[in-house]
Coordinates of C-alpha atoms in Angstrom, one line a residue:
M11 CA 49.4 71.0 50.8
F12 CA 50.3 73.5 48.0
D13 CA 48.7 77.1 47.7
I14 CA 49.2 78.1 44.1
K15 CA 47.0 80.7 42.5
D16 CA 47.3 80.1 39.3
I17 CA 49.4 77.7 36.7
K18 CA 50.4 78.1 33.2
E19 CA 51.8 75.6 30.5
A20 CA 54.4 76.2 28.3
F21 CA 55.6 73.8 24.7
T22 CA 58.0 76.5 23.5
V23 CA 60.6 79.2 24.1
D24 CA 59.1 82.0 22.5
E25 CA 55.4 81.0 24.5
A26 CA 57.2 80.6 27.8
L27 CA 58.8 84.3 26.9
K28 CA 55.4 86.0 26.0
L29 CA 53.4 84.7 28.8
L30 CA 56.7 85.9 30.8
N31 CA 56.7 89.3 29.1
E32 CA 52.6 89.4 29.4
N33 CA 52.8 88.7 33.0
P34 CA 56.0 89.0 35.0
D35 CA 55.2 88.1 38.8
L36 CA 55.0 84.4 36.8
R37 CA 57.5 82.1 38.5
I38 CA 59.3 79.2 36.6
I39 CA 58.8 75.8 37.2
A40 CA 60.3 72.9 35.7
G41 CA 61.6 70.1 38.0
G42 CA 59.4 71.2 41.1
T43 CA 62.5 69.9 43.6
D44 CA 62.8 74.0 44.9
V45 CA 60.1 75.0 43.6
L46 CA 57.8 73.2 45.4
V47 CA 59.2 72.6 48.6
K48 CA 59.3 76.7 48.6
I49 CA 55.7 76.4 48.0
R50 CA 54.9 74.1 50.6
D51 CA 57.2 76.1 53.3
G52 CA 54.9 79.1 52.7
K53 CA 57.5 81.1 51.2
M54 CA 55.9 81.2 47.8
A55 CA 52.4 81.3 49.0
D56 CA 49.3 82.0 46.7
G57 CA 51.9 82.0 43.6
E58 CA 51.3 82.1 39.9
L59 CA 53.4 79.1 38.3
L60 CA 54.8 79.4 34.7
S61 CA 55.5 75.1 33.8
I62 CA 58.5 75.0 31.0
H63 CA 58.7 71.7 31.8
M64 CA 57.3 70.4 28.3
I65 CA 59.7 72.6 26.5
D66 CA 61.7 69.7 24.4
E67 CA 64.4 71.9 23.0
L68 CA 65.6 72.9 26.6
K69 CA 66.4 69.5 27.8
T70 CA 69.0 68.2 24.8
I71 CA 73.3 68.3 25.2
E72 CA 74.6 69.4 22.3
L73 CA 78.4 69.3 20.5
L74 CA 78.3 71.9 18.6
E75 CA 80.4 72.3 15.6
D76 CA 83.4 74.2 17.1
E77 CA 83.4 71.3 19.8
T78 CA 81.6 73.8 22.4
I79 CA 79.0 72.2 24.7
K80 CA 75.7 73.2 24.7
I81 CA 73.4 71.8 27.9
G82 CA 70.3 73.0 27.5
A83 CA 68.8 74.4 31.3
L84 CA 65.5 71.7 31.5
A85 CA 68.7 68.9 31.5
T86 CA 68.7 66.9 34.4
F87 CA 71.3 65.7 36.7
S88 CA 70.6 63.0 35.5
D89 CA 70.7 63.5 31.8
I90 CA 74.0 65.0 32.1
A91 CA 75.4 62.0 34.3
H92 CA 74.8 59.6 32.1
N93 CA 75.4 61.8 28.6
D94 CA 77.8 60.1 26.3
I95 CA 79.1 64.0 25.3
I96 CA 80.0 64.8 28.8
I97 CA 81.5 61.7 30.2
E98 CA 83.6 61.3 27.0
R99 CA 85.0 65.4 27.3
I100 CA 84.0 66.4 30.8
P101 CA 83.8 63.5 33.4
Y102 CA 84.4 65.6 35.7
L103 CA 80.5 67.6 35.6
A104 CA 79.5 63.9 34.9
E105 CA 81.0 63.2 38.3
A106 CA 79.6 66.4 39.9
C107 CA 75.9 65.6 38.8
L108 CA 75.8 62.3 40.5
T109 CA 76.3 63.6 43.8
P110 CA 72.8 65.7 44.7
G111 CA 70.3 63.8 46.3
G112 CA 69.4 60.1 45.2
P113 CA 67.5 58.8 41.6
Q114 CA 64.5 60.2 42.2
L115 CA 65.8 63.8 42.9
R116 CA 68.1 63.6 39.7
N117 CA 65.7 62.1 37.0
A118 CA 63.9 65.4 38.1
A119 CA 66.0 68.4 39.4
T120 CA 67.2 70.2 36.1
V121 CA 70.6 71.8 35.7
G122 CA 69.3 75.5 34.9
G123 CA 67.0 75.4 38.4
N124 CA 69.8 74.5 40.5
V125 CA 71.6 77.0 38.9
C126 CA 69.0 79.8 39.1
N127 CA 67.7 79.1 42.5
A128 CA 71.3 80.9 43.6
A129 CA 72.1 78.8 46.6
P130 CA 75.6 78.6 47.9
S131 CA 75.0 75.0 48.2
A132 CA 74.4 73.7 44.7
D133 CA 76.2 71.3 43.5
S134 CA 76.1 72.2 39.7
A135 CA 77.9 75.4 40.6
P136 CA 81.4 74.5 41.4
A137 CA 82.1 72.5 38.3
L138 CA 80.5 75.3 35.7
F139 CA 82.4 78.1 37.5
T140 CA 85.6 76.0 37.1
L141 CA 84.7 75.2 33.4
D142 CA 83.7 78.8 33.2
A143 CA 81.0 78.0 31.3
T144 CA 78.3 80.6 30.0
V145 CA 74.7 81.3 30.5
E146 CA 72.0 82.3 28.4
V147 CA 69.7 83.7 29.3
A148 CA 66.3 84.9 26.8
S149 CA 63.4 87.5 26.9
T150 CA 61.5 88.8 24.4
E151 CA 63.8 91.2 23.6
G152 CA 66.4 88.7 22.5
Y153 CA 69.5 86.4 24.1
R154 CA 72.2 87.5 26.2
Q155 CA 75.5 86.0 27.6
V156 CA 76.8 85.9 31.1
P157 CA 79.7 84.4 32.7
I158 CA 78.5 82.1 35.0
T159 CA 81.3 84.0 37.8
E160 CA 79.3 87.2 37.1
F161 CA 75.6 85.2 37.4
Y162 CA 75.5 84.9 41.0
V163 CA 74.9 88.2 42.0
G164 CA 73.9 87.7 45.6
L165 CA 72.5 84.8 48.6
G166 CA 69.6 83.3 46.4
Q167 CA 69.9 86.0 43.4
V168 CA 71.1 85.7 40.1
D169 CA 71.2 88.7 37.1
M170 CA 68.0 88.1 35.6
I171 CA 64.5 90.5 35.8
P172 CA 61.0 89.1 35.9
N173 CA 60.6 88.6 32.2
E174 CA 63.9 86.5 31.2
M175 CA 64.6 82.8 31.2
V176 CA 67.8 80.5 31.3
T177 CA 67.9 78.8 28.3
A178 CA 71.2 76.8 27.9
F179 CA 74.7 77.0 29.6
Y180 CA 78.0 76.6 27.1
I181 CA 81.4 75.2 27.8
S182 CA 83.9 75.6 25.3
K183 CA 86.5 73.4 24.6
E184 CA 89.8 75.6 25.4
N185 CA 87.9 75.2 28.7
Y186 CA 87.5 71.4 29.2
E187 CA 90.1 70.0 26.6
G188 CA 92.8 69.0 28.2
Y189 CA 92.0 69.6 32.0
V190 CA 91.7 66.6 34.9
G191 CA 88.6 67.9 37.7
H192 CA 87.2 67.1 40.6
Y193 CA 84.3 67.2 42.9
Y194 CA 83.9 66.8 46.7
K195 CA 80.9 67.4 47.9
Y196 CA 81.5 67.0 51.9
A197 CA 77.6 66.3 53.7
M198 CA 76.7 64.7 56.9
R199 CA 75.1 61.8 54.7
N200 CA 76.8 60.2 52.2
A201 CA 73.4 60.8 49.8
M202 CA 69.9 62.7 50.2
D203 CA 71.2 65.9 52.0
I204 CA 72.9 69.3 50.8
A205 CA 76.3 70.1 50.9
L206 CA 77.9 71.1 54.3
S207 CA 81.1 72.5 52.1
S208 CA 82.2 72.0 48.7
C209 CA 85.2 72.4 46.5
G210 CA 85.6 71.9 42.3
V211 CA 88.6 72.0 40.9
N212 CA 90.1 72.0 37.3
V213 CA 93.0 71.6 36.2
K214 CA 95.4 71.4 33.2
L215 CA 98.8 70.0 33.8
D216 CA 101.6 68.9 31.8
D217 CA 103.4 65.9 31.5
D218 CA 105.8 66.9 34.0
F219 CA 102.5 67.7 36.3
H220 CA 103.2 71.5 36.4
M221 CA 100.0 73.6 36.4
E222 CA 99.5 75.1 33.3
S223 CA 96.1 76.3 34.3
I224 CA 94.1 75.9 38.2
K225 CA 90.4 76.8 38.7
A226 CA 89.1 76.0 42.0
C227 CA 85.7 77.2 43.0
Y228 CA 83.8 76.9 46.6
G229 CA 80.4 76.3 47.7
V230 CA 79.2 77.3 51.1
A231 CA 82.0 79.5 51.3
S232 CA 80.4 82.6 51.2
T233 CA 77.1 83.8 50.0
T234 CA 77.8 82.6 46.4
P235 CA 79.6 79.8 44.7
I236 CA 83.2 81.4 44.4
R237 CA 86.1 81.2 42.7
V238 CA 89.4 81.7 44.4
Y239 CA 91.2 83.8 41.5
K240 CA 94.3 85.2 44.2
A241 CA 95.5 81.6 44.8
E242 CA 95.0 80.1 41.0
E243 CA 97.7 83.0 40.0
E244 CA 99.8 82.8 42.4
F245 CA 100.1 78.8 41.7
T246 CA 99.8 78.5 38.2
G247 CA 103.3 76.9 36.6
K248 CA 103.7 75.5 39.9
K249 CA 104.6 71.7 39.7
L250 CA 101.6 69.5 41.5
D251 CA 102.5 67.6 44.2
E252 CA 101.5 66.8 48.3
D253 CA 102.5 70.3 49.4
T254 CA 102.1 72.1 46.8
A255 CA 98.0 70.6 46.8
K256 CA 98.3 72.4 50.9
A257 CA 99.8 75.4 50.5
F258 CA 97.6 76.3 47.5
A259 CA 94.3 75.2 49.7
K260 CA 95.5 77.3 52.7
K261 CA 96.2 80.0 50.1
A262 CA 92.5 79.7 49.0
L263 CA 91.1 80.0 52.8
E264 CA 92.6 83.7 52.3
E265 CA 89.1 84.0 50.1
L266 CA 87.0 82.6 51.8
S267 CA 84.1 84.0 54.4
P268 CA 82.3 80.7 56.0
R269 CA 80.0 81.3 58.2
D270 CA 78.4 79.6 61.9
S271 CA 74.9 78.2 61.2
W272 CA 73.2 75.0 63.2
R273 CA 74.9 72.6 60.5
A274 CA 78.2 73.3 61.3
S275 CA 80.3 76.1 62.8
K276 CA 82.7 78.6 60.9
E277 CA 85.7 76.8 62.7
V278 CA 84.1 73.4 60.9
R279 CA 84.0 74.4 57.6
T280 CA 86.9 76.1 57.5
Q281 CA 88.8 72.7 57.9
V282 CA 86.7 70.9 55.8
L283 CA 87.0 73.3 52.9
Y284 CA 91.0 73.3 53.0
E285 CA 91.1 69.3 53.4
I286 CA 88.4 69.0 50.6
C287 CA 90.5 71.0 48.1
V288 CA 93.6 69.2 49.2
R289 CA 91.9 65.9 48.4
S290 CA 90.4 67.4 45.4
L291 CA 93.7 68.3 44.0
L292 CA 96.0 65.2 44.4
D293 CA 92.6 63.2 42.5
C294 CA 93.8 65.6 39.8
L295 CA 96.9 64.2 40.1
E296 CA 96.1 60.8 40.1
K297 CA 94.2 61.2 37.2
K298 CA 96.9 62.9 34.7
K299 CA 99.1 60.0 36.4
G300 CA 96.7 57.3 35.5
L301 CA 96.8 59.2 31.7
V302 CA 100.8 59.7 31.3
N303 CA 101.1 56.3 31.9
A304 CA 98.8 54.6 30.1

């Protein structure tokens, strides 16, 4: 079933980087939920794999001294969704990580793999984009930090060279404190399905519900997840209500480029993208009202 030429296993980051440096043709496998499917479909035939599944240091979720949240690249969707640090400080991200597949997939799929696969439908991407997460990329030459909004460079492509690997994601306090967020995944089924379209919004509202900051990211609306910076800039400072939510969603469409496919037409996706943005913003408003009236 699986055409694999060779597989090596690393137990530390240094060991993994050494192996990658010696053989840049190695393809990293962690949870395997994307890689094994590609091998089965013949897209990675005769592959040479490097398993990093046993590197425990990449599985941790930590609150650093400055209250930046560090999420190891091997943290699974289940790890993130049920982690107390995430639930308390970024419940939006926890909720988003409960949307992919079913429990079996969420227990295996890692956030690093989901991002590095670079599919525009990745369920972790809209939340990470609107949290302005930073990606930590490592090689034998050292570590570098890349804003996730710059990490995707094309369909199925990220800003990495063959001897590099992603080790962690960082979310600073300034990008989550005081925000309320919501991720809306539209799919044909409620579970075990890839997003037809998706939208994540992260909004900082004052007690009168004016938007001090608004960030929105869409999935399956372009070749990569896409932030709508022009709409964000135009609506910052405005009061969030139903009319504003609809106006923002309409404005955001000008920055999107949904496509026709066998799963949905461009017209259907456009309407869906509008609707799920409106619903996500109104959900954030309701969450904020609950906090104000608590």
